[in-house]
Amino acid sequence: MKKLPFVTKEKVEEIVRTYPTPFHIYDEKGIRENVKAVKEAFAWNPGFKEYFAVKATPNPCLIQILKEYGCGCDCSSMTELLLSKAVGMSGNDIMFSSNDTPAEEYACAARMGAVINLDDITHIDFVEGILGRLPETMSCRYNPGGVFQMSNGIMDNPGDSKYGFTREQLFEGYRILKEKGVRNFGIHAFLASNTVTNEYYPTLAKQLFELAVELHRETGADIKFINLSGGVGIPYKPQEEPNDIKVIGEGVRRVYEEVLTAAGMGDIAIYTEMGRFMMGPYGQLVTKVIHEKHTYKEYIGVDACAVNLMRPAMYGAYHHITVLGKEEVDCDHKYDVTGSLCENNDKFAVDRMLPKIDKGDYLVIHDTGAHGHSMGYNYNGKLRSAELLLKENGSVALIRRAETARDYFATLDCLEVYDKIEM
Ligand SMILES: *Cc1c(COP(=O)(O)O)cnc(C)c1O
């Protein structure tokens, strides 16, 4: 499918008069339509709740939109907990799915009444030590080890991942938690990332549902929810077939009835913690071409760099690029599209076929709505960009201002020196 941006060249030319490039822009209409589709896909399950993975796009304005549809937050750090609080989340609206967790973060989660999802059996004593006694509701993260594979060959390696309890630990953990007074139980697992297949959730769900039946039988634990976590992918490449959340929801419903309803456990709530699927396609990084360089290769230098979008540099991830105003022009030029970091991996694209690019062109880098701005950093003293929201009525709102050099100096003890520097 041809990937087209949700902003036009004319719109960007209008926006840059107020907000210079680079910036991430989000599409309110797309976010709303998608979250509605997610809700409908799981409407068969009365307890269903999506806990948006805050780390993907930690912007309160965007989380607020999801909250309107009943979404909660999935947090893994103190700051993410505070962000959730800032949008009015508390108690059962917050899932705390952390790992290697510092004591003060567990304490903060408990104070907010968040549901704590333990990553390891040793954390039972750790949390009890911090809180004095365990909360009534607790969840455990499961890692079956080995390889997680679906019939279409897509797979991941839980056996290599640092997360979760082993199977034996899970049974033992439930028994210990029960002895220590925990009354309501949850199961959580995240076994494959960015799965562009409708099979992932149903396959995972079947494993977890069967596990829930066994756990209940063997430990007597009252399982209230099963958390399918994140991992539902998006088509970064134009030739990929997008996931159909309706088909996914229906697939989960089928195994729910087969396994849970059949075992008399048909009142368990399904939770999800999607990040990428909720926001990824609805954010784009807009950047301006400031240089062309002709050496051993053809380079296009833009005013964004890997601090604005780390995925290509970090994972070699593909992000589609559109040259605004040249959507219909043939892609007959081969370029590396680079940022300005003193790092040769600071390339948004390598050997990418694109239309002929000229200085001053605006490029849209697609699918940056999740794990985009949020992975930003300050290497080379580069500053994180602004975040904008393209509203349903076509207007644009600033939802996070760009960092300034003064922000960078703010954590140093020479801020007063900065204020005297003449620019
Ligand atoms: C990262 C993460 C998610 C979200 O993953 P996506 O791939 O963005 O859907 C959900 N839950 C936990 C615990 C995570 O670490």
Short mmCIF file of C-alpha atoms and ligand atoms in Angstrom, two decimals:
data_model
loop_
_atom_site.label_atom_id
_atom_site.label_comp_id
_atom_site.label_asym_id
_atom_site.label_seq_id
_atom_site.Cartn_x
_atom_site.Cartn_y
_atom_site.Cartn_z
CA MET A 1 0.00 0.00 0.00
CA LYS A 2 1.35 3.44 -0.89
CA LYS A 3 2.19 5.33 2.28
CA LEU A 4 1.08 8.93 2.23
CA PRO A 5 1.67 11.52 4.95
CA PHE A 6 -1.24 13.08 6.84
CA VAL A 7 0.22 16.52 6.17
CA THR A 8 0.69 18.18 2.80
CA LYS A 9 3.50 20.43 1.65
CA GLU A 10 1.18 23.44 1.90
CA LYS A 11 0.24 22.54 5.47
CA VAL A 12 3.88 22.15 6.49
CA GLU A 13 4.80 25.46 4.89
CA GLU A 14 2.07 27.03 6.98
CA ILE A 15 3.16 25.26 10.19
CA VAL A 16 6.86 26.18 9.90
CA ARG A 17 5.98 29.86 10.02
CA THR A 18 5.17 29.24 13.71
CA TYR A 19 7.06 26.05 14.56
CA PRO A 20 10.35 25.51 12.75
CA THR A 21 11.51 22.04 11.72
CA PRO A 22 12.30 19.49 12.91
CA PHE A 23 9.13 18.47 14.77
CA HIS A 24 7.00 15.42 15.41
CA ILE A 25 3.38 15.92 14.48
CA TYR A 26 0.49 13.67 15.56
CA ASP A 27 -2.83 13.06 13.85
CA GLU A 28 -5.71 13.39 16.31
CA LYS A 29 -8.25 11.94 13.88
CA GLY A 30 -6.15 8.82 13.28
CA ILE A 31 -5.57 8.29 17.01
CA ARG A 32 -9.28 8.55 17.78
CA GLU A 33 -10.41 6.25 14.98
CA ASN A 34 -7.86 3.63 16.01
CA VAL A 35 -8.64 3.65 19.73
CA LYS A 36 -12.35 3.33 18.89
CA ALA A 37 -11.56 0.30 16.72
CA VAL A 38 -9.53 -1.25 19.55
CA LYS A 39 -12.42 -0.79 21.99
CA GLU A 40 -14.90 -2.31 19.56
CA ALA A 41 -12.65 -5.27 18.78
CA PHE A 42 -12.65 -6.29 22.46
CA ALA A 43 -16.16 -5.13 23.36
CA TRP A 44 -17.15 -8.81 23.80
CA ASN A 45 -15.10 -8.79 27.03
CA PRO A 46 -16.83 -6.59 29.64
CA GLY A 47 -13.64 -6.06 31.67
CA PHE A 48 -11.44 -5.16 28.69
CA LYS A 49 -9.02 -2.30 29.22
CA GLU A 50 -6.12 -0.99 27.14
CA TYR A 51 -3.31 0.34 29.33
CA PHE A 52 -1.39 2.54 26.91
CA ALA A 53 2.36 1.92 27.20
CA VAL A 54 3.43 5.39 28.28
CA LYS A 55 7.04 4.87 27.23
CA ALA A 56 5.96 4.82 23.58
CA THR A 57 4.64 8.40 23.56
CA PRO A 58 4.81 10.05 26.98
CA ASN A 59 2.81 13.14 26.12
CA PRO A 60 -0.10 14.01 28.45
CA CYS A 61 -2.17 15.60 25.65
CA LEU A 62 -2.08 12.40 23.64
CA ILE A 63 -2.69 10.16 26.67
CA GLN A 64 -5.65 12.38 27.54
CA ILE A 65 -7.23 11.54 24.18
CA LEU A 66 -6.91 7.81 24.91
CA LYS A 67 -8.30 8.34 28.40
CA GLU A 68 -11.53 9.67 26.87
CA TYR A 69 -12.05 6.14 25.52
CA GLY A 70 -11.43 4.47 28.86
CA CYS A 71 -7.75 3.64 28.39
CA GLY A 72 -5.40 3.48 31.35
CA CYS A 73 -1.62 3.72 31.47
CA ASP A 74 1.12 1.10 31.57
CA CYS A 75 4.11 2.55 33.42
CA SER A 76 7.60 1.28 34.16
CA SER A 77 9.22 4.20 35.93
CA MET A 78 8.62 6.94 38.46
CA THR A 79 8.31 9.64 35.81
CA GLU A 80 5.82 7.58 33.83
CA LEU A 81 3.76 7.14 37.00
CA LEU A 82 3.83 10.90 37.53
CA LEU A 83 2.79 11.53 33.93
CA SER A 84 -0.17 9.20 34.43
CA LYS A 85 -1.09 11.07 37.58
CA ALA A 86 -0.83 14.33 35.65
CA VAL A 87 -3.62 13.16 33.33
CA GLY A 88 -5.77 12.12 36.26
CA MET A 89 -5.10 8.40 36.31
CA SER A 90 -5.08 6.50 39.59
CA GLY A 91 -5.78 3.07 41.06
CA ASN A 92 -6.90 0.51 38.52
CA ASP A 93 -6.16 2.95 35.66
CA ILE A 94 -2.46 2.25 36.11
CA MET A 95 -0.54 -0.93 35.47
CA PHE A 96 3.00 -0.87 36.81
CA SER A 97 4.89 -3.31 34.58
CA SER A 98 8.48 -2.57 35.47
CA ASN A 99 11.61 -4.67 35.75
CA ASP A 100 14.77 -4.28 37.84
CA THR A 101 12.60 -1.86 39.81
CA PRO A 102 14.01 0.56 42.42
CA ALA A 103 12.30 0.48 45.83
CA GLU A 104 11.04 4.07 45.63
CA GLU A 105 9.25 3.33 42.36
CA TYR A 106 7.34 0.41 43.87
CA ALA A 107 6.47 2.65 46.81
CA CYS A 108 5.20 5.37 44.46
CA ALA A 109 3.15 2.87 42.44
CA ALA A 110 1.61 1.49 45.64
CA ARG A 111 0.76 4.99 46.91
CA MET A 112 -1.07 5.67 43.67
CA GLY A 113 -2.95 2.38 43.99
CA ALA A 114 -1.51 1.12 40.70
CA VAL A 115 -1.72 -2.58 39.90
CA ILE A 116 1.77 -3.99 40.39
CA ASN A 117 2.94 -6.54 37.85
CA LEU A 118 5.97 -8.33 39.32
CA ASP A 119 8.82 -9.18 36.99
CA ASP A 120 10.55 -11.68 39.26
CA ILE A 121 9.83 -14.05 42.14
CA THR A 122 12.40 -12.30 44.38
CA HIS A 123 10.34 -9.12 44.08
CA ILE A 124 7.60 -10.65 46.25
CA ASP A 125 9.79 -10.23 49.34
CA PHE A 126 11.25 -7.00 47.99
CA VAL A 127 7.82 -5.39 47.63
CA GLU A 128 6.60 -6.78 50.94
CA GLY A 129 9.69 -5.31 52.59
CA ILE A 130 8.94 -1.89 51.12
CA LEU A 131 5.20 -1.78 51.70
CA GLY A 132 4.93 -3.75 54.93
CA ARG A 133 2.21 -5.89 53.38
CA LEU A 134 1.30 -6.81 49.83
CA PRO A 135 -1.60 -5.20 47.95
CA GLU A 136 -4.76 -7.29 47.53
CA THR A 137 -4.30 -7.41 43.77
CA MET A 138 -1.06 -8.50 42.15
CA SER A 139 0.07 -9.67 38.76
CA CYS A 140 3.08 -11.71 37.65
CA ARG A 141 4.93 -11.54 34.37
CA TYR A 142 5.42 -14.91 32.68
CA ASN A 143 8.31 -15.96 30.45
CA PRO A 144 7.94 -19.46 28.99
CA GLY A 145 11.56 -19.45 27.74
CA GLY A 146 12.54 -21.02 24.43
CA VAL A 147 11.31 -19.63 21.15
CA PHE A 148 7.88 -18.13 20.54
CA GLN A 149 6.75 -18.98 17.04
CA MET A 150 3.65 -18.44 14.96
CA SER A 151 2.58 -20.48 11.96
CA ASN A 152 3.70 -17.83 9.47
CA GLY A 153 7.29 -18.11 10.71
CA ILE A 154 7.28 -14.88 12.74
CA MET A 155 9.05 -15.52 16.00
CA ASP A 156 10.88 -14.05 18.95
CA ASN A 157 13.16 -15.38 21.67
CA PRO A 158 11.67 -15.22 25.19
CA GLY A 159 14.47 -17.54 26.34
CA ASP A 160 16.95 -14.73 25.70
CA SER A 161 14.90 -12.03 27.35
CA LYS A 162 15.49 -10.67 30.84
CA TYR A 163 11.80 -10.43 31.69
CA GLY A 164 9.44 -12.49 33.73
CA PHE A 165 9.05 -15.59 35.92
CA THR A 166 9.81 -19.10 34.66
CA ARG A 167 6.88 -21.47 34.62
CA GLU A 168 7.92 -23.15 37.89
CA GLN A 169 8.48 -19.78 39.55
CA LEU A 170 5.04 -18.65 38.47
CA PHE A 171 3.29 -21.55 40.23
CA GLU A 172 5.45 -21.10 43.31
CA GLY A 173 5.00 -17.34 43.22
CA TYR A 174 1.23 -17.63 43.12
CA ARG A 175 1.28 -19.96 46.14
CA ILE A 176 3.49 -17.58 48.10
CA LEU A 177 1.41 -14.53 47.15
CA LYS A 178 -1.74 -16.35 48.19
CA GLU A 179 -0.24 -17.26 51.56
CA LYS A 180 0.73 -13.66 52.04
CA GLY A 181 -2.86 -12.55 51.59
CA VAL A 182 -3.09 -11.55 47.94
CA ARG A 183 -6.67 -12.13 46.79
CA ASN A 184 -6.86 -11.07 43.13
CA PHE A 185 -4.39 -12.31 40.55
CA GLY A 186 -3.28 -11.29 37.10
CA ILE A 187 -1.04 -12.89 34.48
CA HIS A 188 1.07 -10.88 32.07
CA ALA A 189 3.35 -11.80 29.17
CA PHE A 190 5.08 -9.99 26.34
CA LEU A 191 6.65 -12.58 24.06
CA ALA A 192 7.16 -10.95 20.66
CA SER A 193 7.68 -7.39 19.50
CA ASN A 194 6.21 -5.50 16.53
CA THR A 195 4.29 -8.50 15.23
CA VAL A 196 2.73 -7.64 11.89
CA THR A 197 0.32 -10.56 11.93
CA ASN A 198 -3.18 -11.01 13.29
CA GLU A 199 -2.03 -14.25 14.90
CA TYR A 200 0.14 -12.91 17.72
CA TYR A 201 -2.47 -12.03 20.34
CA PRO A 202 -4.62 -15.12 19.75
CA THR A 203 -1.55 -17.42 19.92
CA LEU A 204 -0.27 -15.73 23.08
CA ALA A 205 -3.77 -15.65 24.58
CA LYS A 206 -4.25 -19.38 24.11
CA GLN A 207 -1.00 -20.09 25.99
CA LEU A 208 -1.92 -17.71 28.80
CA PHE A 209 -5.50 -18.94 29.05
CA GLU A 210 -4.35 -22.55 29.37
CA LEU A 211 -1.81 -21.46 31.94
CA ALA A 212 -4.52 -19.59 33.87
CA VAL A 213 -6.66 -22.72 34.04
CA GLU A 214 -3.71 -24.74 35.40
CA LEU A 215 -2.68 -22.03 37.84
CA HIS A 216 -6.21 -21.79 39.16
CA ARG A 217 -6.51 -25.57 39.51
CA GLU A 218 -3.17 -26.03 41.22
CA THR A 219 -3.01 -22.98 43.46
CA GLY A 220 -6.66 -22.00 43.85
CA ALA A 221 -5.71 -18.42 42.89
CA ASP A 222 -8.59 -16.22 41.81
CA ILE A 223 -7.44 -14.93 38.43
CA LYS A 224 -9.14 -11.66 37.62
CA PHE A 225 -7.28 -10.51 34.51
CA ILE A 226 -4.94 -11.64 31.77
CA ASN A 227 -2.71 -8.97 30.32
CA LEU A 228 -1.62 -9.56 26.72
CA SER A 229 0.73 -6.57 27.00
CA GLY A 230 2.20 -4.96 23.86
CA GLY A 231 3.83 -6.29 20.74
CA VAL A 232 1.06 -5.71 18.20
CA GLY A 233 2.93 -4.26 15.26
CA ILE A 234 2.46 -1.74 12.49
CA PRO A 235 3.52 -1.85 8.83
CA TYR A 236 6.61 0.34 8.70
CA LYS A 237 7.18 -0.81 5.13
CA PRO A 238 4.69 -0.03 2.37
CA GLN A 239 4.51 -3.67 1.23
CA GLU A 240 3.49 -4.94 4.69
CA GLU A 241 -0.13 -5.86 5.35
CA PRO A 242 -1.46 -3.90 8.36
CA ASN A 243 -2.88 -5.78 11.33
CA ASP A 244 -6.67 -5.85 11.55
CA ILE A 245 -7.57 -5.26 15.18
CA LYS A 246 -11.09 -6.60 14.59
CA VAL A 247 -9.68 -9.93 13.41
CA ILE A 248 -7.26 -9.94 16.35
CA GLY A 249 -10.05 -9.27 18.88
CA GLU A 250 -12.17 -11.99 17.32
CA GLY A 251 -9.22 -14.42 17.42
CA VAL A 252 -8.79 -13.76 21.14
CA ARG A 253 -12.55 -14.19 21.72
CA ARG A 254 -12.49 -17.59 20.04
CA VAL A 255 -9.70 -18.98 22.26
CA TYR A 256 -11.25 -17.32 25.31
CA GLU A 257 -14.42 -19.32 24.78
CA GLU A 258 -12.55 -22.49 23.89
CA VAL A 259 -10.32 -22.41 26.96
CA LEU A 260 -11.58 -20.06 29.68
CA THR A 261 -15.35 -20.19 29.23
CA ALA A 262 -15.12 -23.96 28.84
CA ALA A 263 -13.24 -24.17 32.17
CA GLY A 264 -15.85 -22.08 33.96
CA MET A 265 -13.49 -19.07 34.04
CA GLY A 266 -15.45 -16.87 31.66
CA ASP A 267 -15.38 -13.76 33.85
CA ILE A 268 -11.69 -12.91 33.42
CA ALA A 269 -10.91 -9.42 32.10
CA ILE A 270 -8.57 -9.02 29.13
CA TYR A 271 -6.04 -6.24 29.37
CA THR A 272 -3.66 -4.97 26.72
CA GLU A 273 -0.66 -2.62 26.96
CA MET A 274 -0.22 -1.56 23.37
CA GLY A 275 2.07 1.32 22.61
CA ARG A 276 3.18 1.09 19.01
CA PHE A 277 -0.23 0.05 17.67
CA MET A 278 -2.00 2.92 19.46
CA MET A 279 0.26 5.75 18.30
CA GLY A 280 2.96 4.61 15.85
CA PRO A 281 1.23 5.36 12.53
CA TYR A 282 -0.25 8.62 13.84
CA GLY A 283 3.03 10.44 14.33
CA GLN A 284 5.47 11.72 11.71
CA LEU A 285 8.80 13.50 11.94
CA VAL A 286 8.99 16.51 9.62
CA THR A 287 12.47 17.69 8.70
CA LYS A 288 14.00 20.06 6.17
CA VAL A 289 16.77 19.30 3.69
CA ILE A 290 19.66 21.65 4.47
CA HIS A 291 22.54 20.06 2.53
CA GLU A 292 23.37 17.79 -0.39
CA LYS A 293 26.71 16.09 -0.46
CA HIS A 294 28.24 14.20 -3.38
CA THR A 295 31.18 11.99 -2.38
CA TYR A 296 31.41 8.21 -2.65
CA LYS A 297 27.67 8.21 -2.17
CA GLU A 298 24.86 10.72 -2.54
CA TYR A 299 23.92 12.25 0.82
CA ILE A 300 20.95 14.32 1.79
CA GLY A 301 21.53 16.20 5.04
CA VAL A 302 18.46 17.12 7.06
CA ASP A 303 17.89 19.26 10.16
CA ALA A 304 16.72 16.30 12.27
CA CYS A 305 19.10 13.66 13.56
CA ALA A 306 19.04 10.42 15.52
CA VAL A 307 18.24 12.23 18.78
CA ASN A 308 14.84 12.97 17.24
CA LEU A 309 14.33 9.39 16.06
CA MET A 310 16.70 6.72 17.26
CA ARG A 311 15.21 3.59 15.74
CA PRO A 312 17.08 3.61 12.40
CA ALA A 313 20.45 4.18 14.13
CA MET A 314 19.74 1.77 16.97
CA TYR A 315 18.00 -1.13 15.23
CA GLY A 316 18.57 -0.39 11.55
CA ALA A 317 14.80 0.07 11.53
CA TYR A 318 13.06 1.06 8.31
CA HIS A 319 11.04 4.27 8.39
CA HIS A 320 9.35 5.23 5.17
CA ILE A 321 10.18 8.70 3.80
CA THR A 322 8.05 10.97 1.65
CA VAL A 323 9.39 14.10 -0.03
CA LEU A 324 6.55 16.58 0.39
CA GLY A 325 5.19 17.91 -2.89
CA LYS A 326 6.89 15.04 -4.78
CA GLU A 327 4.49 12.29 -3.73
CA GLU A 328 3.82 11.36 -7.36
CA VAL A 329 7.38 11.79 -8.67
CA ASP A 330 9.39 8.66 -9.62
CA CYS A 331 11.80 7.33 -7.01
CA ASP A 332 14.79 7.19 -9.35
CA HIS A 333 17.51 8.63 -7.11
CA LYS A 334 19.43 6.65 -4.49
CA TYR A 335 20.31 8.51 -1.30
CA ASP A 336 21.54 8.15 2.25
CA VAL A 337 19.49 10.56 4.36
CA THR A 338 21.63 11.75 7.25
CA GLY A 339 21.49 13.74 10.45
CA SER A 340 24.30 15.81 11.90
CA LEU A 341 25.55 13.65 14.79
CA CYS A 342 29.23 12.75 14.84
CA GLU A 343 28.18 9.12 14.44
CA ASN A 344 28.17 7.40 11.09
CA ASN A 345 25.01 5.48 11.99
CA ASP A 346 23.06 8.74 12.11
CA LYS A 347 21.17 7.91 8.94
CA PHE A 348 17.39 7.86 8.57
CA ALA A 349 17.77 5.85 5.37
CA VAL A 350 20.57 4.06 3.54
CA ASP A 351 20.52 3.49 -0.23
CA ARG A 352 16.90 4.62 -0.33
CA MET A 353 15.26 5.22 -3.69
CA LEU A 354 13.54 8.60 -3.56
CA PRO A 355 12.53 11.33 -6.00
CA LYS A 356 15.25 13.86 -6.83
CA ILE A 357 15.65 15.93 -3.67
CA ASP A 358 16.53 19.61 -3.54
CA LYS A 359 17.73 21.79 -0.70
CA GLY A 360 14.73 23.28 1.08
CA ASP A 361 12.52 20.23 0.49
CA TYR A 362 10.58 18.93 3.48
CA LEU A 363 10.78 15.23 4.25
CA VAL A 364 8.18 13.34 6.23
CA ILE A 365 9.59 10.37 8.11
CA HIS A 366 6.65 8.07 8.75
CA ASP A 367 5.44 6.07 11.75
CA THR A 368 7.28 7.98 14.46
CA GLY A 369 4.26 8.19 16.80
CA ALA A 370 5.59 5.49 19.13
CA HIS A 371 9.17 5.00 20.34
CA GLY A 372 10.07 8.13 18.34
CA HIS A 373 10.37 11.38 20.28
CA SER A 374 10.31 9.37 23.51
CA MET A 375 13.64 7.69 22.77
CA GLY A 376 15.27 11.10 22.30
CA TYR A 377 18.54 11.99 23.92
CA ASN A 378 21.06 14.83 24.00
CA TYR A 379 24.19 13.46 22.36
CA ASN A 380 26.37 16.13 20.72
CA GLY A 381 24.36 18.65 22.74
CA LYS A 382 21.50 18.17 20.30
CA LEU A 383 18.09 19.15 21.60
CA ARG A 384 14.81 17.31 21.46
CA SER A 385 12.26 18.71 19.04
CA ALA A 386 8.76 20.03 19.60
CA GLU A 387 5.67 17.83 19.40
CA LEU A 388 2.62 19.17 17.58
CA LEU A 389 -0.93 17.91 17.31
CA LEU A 390 -2.85 18.18 14.05
CA LYS A 391 -6.35 18.52 15.43
CA GLU A 392 -9.48 17.14 13.85
CA ASN A 393 -10.51 20.64 12.77
CA GLY A 394 -7.22 21.08 10.89
CA SER A 395 -5.59 23.46 13.36
CA VAL A 396 -2.21 22.71 14.91
CA ALA A 397 -1.41 22.84 18.64
CA LEU A 398 1.96 22.80 20.34
CA ILE A 399 1.83 19.90 22.81
CA ARG A 400 5.49 19.95 23.83
CA ARG A 401 7.84 22.81 23.08
CA ALA A 402 11.28 22.16 21.63
CA GLU A 403 14.15 21.97 24.12
CA THR A 404 16.41 24.97 24.29
CA ALA A 405 20.10 25.21 25.08
CA ARG A 406 19.01 26.77 28.37
CA ASP A 407 17.18 23.52 29.21
CA TYR A 408 20.42 21.68 28.57
CA PHE A 409 22.30 24.00 30.91
CA ALA A 410 19.61 23.74 33.58
CA THR A 411 21.10 20.58 35.12
CA LEU A 412 24.60 22.06 35.25
CA ASP A 413 25.81 24.45 37.90
CA CYS A 414 26.68 27.12 35.31
CA LEU A 415 23.19 28.17 34.25
CA GLU A 416 24.07 31.74 35.26
CA VAL A 417 27.07 31.55 32.91
CA TYR A 418 24.73 30.50 30.11
CA ASP A 419 22.51 33.47 30.78
CA LYS A 420 25.50 35.81 30.28
CA ILE A 421 26.68 34.24 27.02
CA GLU A 422 26.11 36.62 24.12
CA MET A 423 24.75 34.82 21.08
C1 LIG B 1 7.23 -1.65 25.65
C2 LIG B 1 6.16 -2.29 26.43
C3 LIG B 1 4.84 -2.28 25.97
C4 LIG B 1 4.43 -1.70 24.65
O1 LIG B 1 5.00 -2.35 23.57
P1 LIG B 1 4.57 -1.99 22.08
O2 LIG B 1 5.45 -2.87 21.26
O3 LIG B 1 4.83 -0.55 21.90
O4 LIG B 1 3.13 -2.32 21.94
C5 LIG B 1 3.88 -2.86 26.78
N1 LIG B 1 4.19 -3.40 27.97
C6 LIG B 1 5.45 -3.42 28.45
C7 LIG B 1 5.70 -4.02 29.78
C8 LIG B 1 6.47 -2.88 27.69
O5 LIG B 1 7.72 -2.92 28.16
#
